[in-house]
Amino acid sequence: MKKERVSILEHELVPKHEIVGEEKVAELLDAYKIKKEQLTKIKLSDPVIKEIKAEVDDVVRITRRSRIAGKSLSYRLVIE
Amino acid sequence: MRTKKIKGIKFGLLSSKEIRKMSASRIITPDTYGEDGFPIERGLVNQQIGVIDPGLRCKTCGGRMGECPGHFGHIDLEAAVIHIGYAKLIYRILTATCRKCGKVLLGEEDRKQFLEEIERQKERQADVGEVVKLVFKEAAKSRVCMYCGEPQQRIKYDKPTAYKEIDEDEKERRLMPNDVRERLEQIPDEDVALFGMDPKNARPEWMVLTVLPVPPVTARPSITLESGQRSEDDLTHKLVDIIRINQRFMENRDAGAPQLIIEDLWELLQYHINTYFDNDIAGVPPARHRSGRPLKTISQRLKGKEGRFRGSLSGKRVNFSARTVISPDPDIDIDEVGVPEAIAKELTITVNVTERNFDVMRETVRRGRTHPGVNYVRRSDGRKVKVTESNYETLAEELDFGWKVERHIQDGDIVLFNRQPSLHRLSIMAHYVMIMPGRTFRLNPTVCPPYNADYDGDEMNMHVLQTEEARAEAKILMAVQRNIISPRFGRPIIGSIHDYITGLFLLTKGEKRFEKEKVLDILHKIDVEDLGEPAGTFEPPEGYEVSGTKGDEVRPIPYWTEKQVFSMILPRGLNLEFQGKTCAKCVERGEECKKEKCSRDAYVMIQDGNLVSGIIDENALGSFKGIIIARIFRQHGEEITKTFIKNVSRLAINYIKQAGFSFGISDEDIPKEGKEQIREEAVHEAEKKVERLIRAYEGGELEALPGRKLEETLELLIMQELGRARDYSGDIAERYLGIENPGVLMAKSGARGSMLNLTQMAACVGQQSVRGERIKRGYRGRTLPHFKPGDRSADAHGFVRASFKDGLSPTEYFFHAVGGREALVDTAVRTSQSGYFQRRLINALQDLEVKNDGTVRETRGTVVQFKYGDDGVDPSKSDSGKFVDVDEVIRESLKVET
Ligand SMILES: [Mg+2]
Ligand SMILES: [Zn+2]
Ligand SMILES: [Zn+2]
Ligand SMILES: [Zn+2]
């Protein structure tokens, strides 16, 4: 039997992950007056990170559905 | 002050060299004090390692008692001894290294890989433990040394501190501690790194002691008993034992005693040093005091709840605090606390004497120790003087600017009040002191919910604030009225409870007419300026005397309605509409809500501070619900809310005192017809249905529900049927009791208890269960010997048809106890589990902070959440967790339009 490969990004429990462009990252860091290292981290080995082909040092934006706020944003720095 | 940042903490072992280097004295005699009462030289409390006697000076640093922190000494051990704390690790290292050349038994390639992996983990600041575990596992497999070719022997570890080597012929040979030490010494520095150890800070052979550090006397002070006898610390006792055996060992060895005796003494020395470190080792009898009490040695000082870490460092005992039983006082404010005078005389606040308070302070000192007086004064030179019966007058005369006066707490002082367990921030709030006679703390009953307190013997703690900053902070952040809205759910946690709700319910229920005197009575001690226009007048009945009337003159009497009376304490500008507790859920049943024309008067409508319709109950003013309180808090602020709560309480008490209210055992009585009806229509009917179900089951006519076995289906249906029986009997009871019944009234208004409680008391207790099922455990095939095996009927499996008032039959009583036990065990388990869970949560979250930009960050500044709670709302300033109540905003803006 041949296994069909389904992208985990399609799954309803996986929130939207997207790589943030360099300019946007600079804006973000400036807005919060933080360094990249002060973002929360996500491992390169994370299945979603593999799937969206992000690389170490990329920043990903995660958009979640939130029961409280409707939509919530968070940013993570990809690490090894 | 210059602040320094901690870069890291390094842990290592002490080498013999280091122990000698830091030692101020080599200790050789097991004695402490001499005949002259002075410490013996080279003894265990000698003056080189610290002083604990007043008047003596330290011979090492010259400091007096209190100045000298103490200095370590040492004992030169005549024989090497295993350090019990590292016994297991020593065993692992022995099995992992060559018995001849000391190298770790790993091939070059493996060795390199493991070292690299350890390096990587360290760089990541991750735990190297997992890698080290693999090193030991891998190295222990080698039978022959790959470097020198030496065949390895099996090593056996005999708890707690013995090692044996087993050769090919299965012959055992004891490895004495000095053999072990020699082997460990052989391990090259480069190999030590494989154990995750840094050879500069921790060489393996340092785990075998040849020198024992002796802690300073200041760490093990002796106490002088009342008889004048000295009693030494447990550690000192233990050190005495160690020195004695050490000496005996030396004497015997020097005298050339037989090997057997030497080994025995060696073993004894090991035992004493083991118990010196840890007196609670599995399989080792603990060292005991002469009285039979086990000694408290080093590990016992550190471990556990009362140990140094959890007991002395993370938690300490505090001064300026008091604890006693609480009792109610509805006449004090919600932010006040009644403090017994006896406590007020023990707790003080330090006041600097200045020009501005000089006269007041002199008056205070002049009162001496009588309240409100002083306990101590501190002169300008810093000398502290105890105020006594004989010196307070002179002190008052001498009082001068720059002195400090430790005055008793008095009315108006701010203190912190706390009840354990402190589960949320409202468990500690700021109250203002009110000195009272008696021995208990007095607390306004409306503040019980945040503390989760009641008056069945609860005790609470009080802390007196000592600095101006602390008092300001308490006043601004911790005052009770600041915390009316709970940060947990964004609704009031302070509000009416119990009889207050009953009072308000009684007042606002039904149409009432109050003449002026009655109104004033009900408004007693409430600040109302204007009663407003009366609702109307009524003719005085025959023989009615009206003050101010003469003769036969008949004058109509003005009256105010119950809604008007309640409205008098509502602030102007309050507009509110909501459903009360007595609402019959018309909308949910598909009918239209008749709003202010509701036949049950369940629709509360307030217009511009006037109660137009509705009965006031728990929904309106109770703690946890409190719709009116919530609105007043947001619209008018905390001070007005505080006054409102006070007024509501007084109104409720005043009215309930007039109307009268009581609940007794006879209030659970149901008339004969009612009883009959419950027995026949509810219980008997259900039992018959159960029988029918059982017959259907036994006859194979019962059909299984989807996903259930046949037997499960039967049980389920029986449970349903019996549950219905209880509910139905409750309904019947309710009909017979009627709303006027005080029990029903309390349940319906939300004051106390539920209809279920009443059902069980008056009608039928119902099915008892264990784990959600009927009771089925007990004897084979039956629950009790009173029943036939295989009996599936209701009463054989825990259905209690009686009510509490009627009394339970013996079997019913037993089943009830079975069910009750489960509830008891459940709560016990739940509280301990949730307590531990909360401890872990707090430890994990305590350093997170909401910054000014709304982000949540930890101490390094890492952003944990970009917007606090995803919506940036502080729940204690929210409306049930929401930023705004949209419906309310719309209603308000529509009003402005028209
Ligand atoms: Mg209690
Ligand atoms: Zn000293
Ligand atoms: Zn070797
Ligand atoms: Zn209704």
mmCIF file of C-alpha atoms and ligand atoms in Angstrom, chain B residues 58 60-62 68-71, ligand 2:
data_model
loop_
_atom_site.group_PDB
_atom_site.id
_atom_site.type_symbol
_atom_site.label_atom_id
_atom_site.label_comp_id
_atom_site.label_asym_id
_atom_site.label_seq_id
_atom_site.Cartn_x
_atom_site.Cartn_y
_atom_site.Cartn_z
ATOM 1 C CA CYS B 58 38.635 34.559 68.317
ATOM 2 C CA THR B 60 42.191 33.548 64.328
ATOM 3 C CA CYS B 61 40.536 36.838 63.429
ATOM 4 C CA GLY B 62 40.350 38.594 66.776
ATOM 5 C CA CYS B 68 33.707 36.408 64.066
ATOM 6 C CA PRO B 69 31.859 34.308 61.515
ATOM 7 C CA GLY B 70 33.790 31.203 62.584
ATOM 8 C CA HIS B 71 36.517 29.299 60.809
HETATM 9 ZN ZN ZN C 2 37.404 34.408 63.959
#
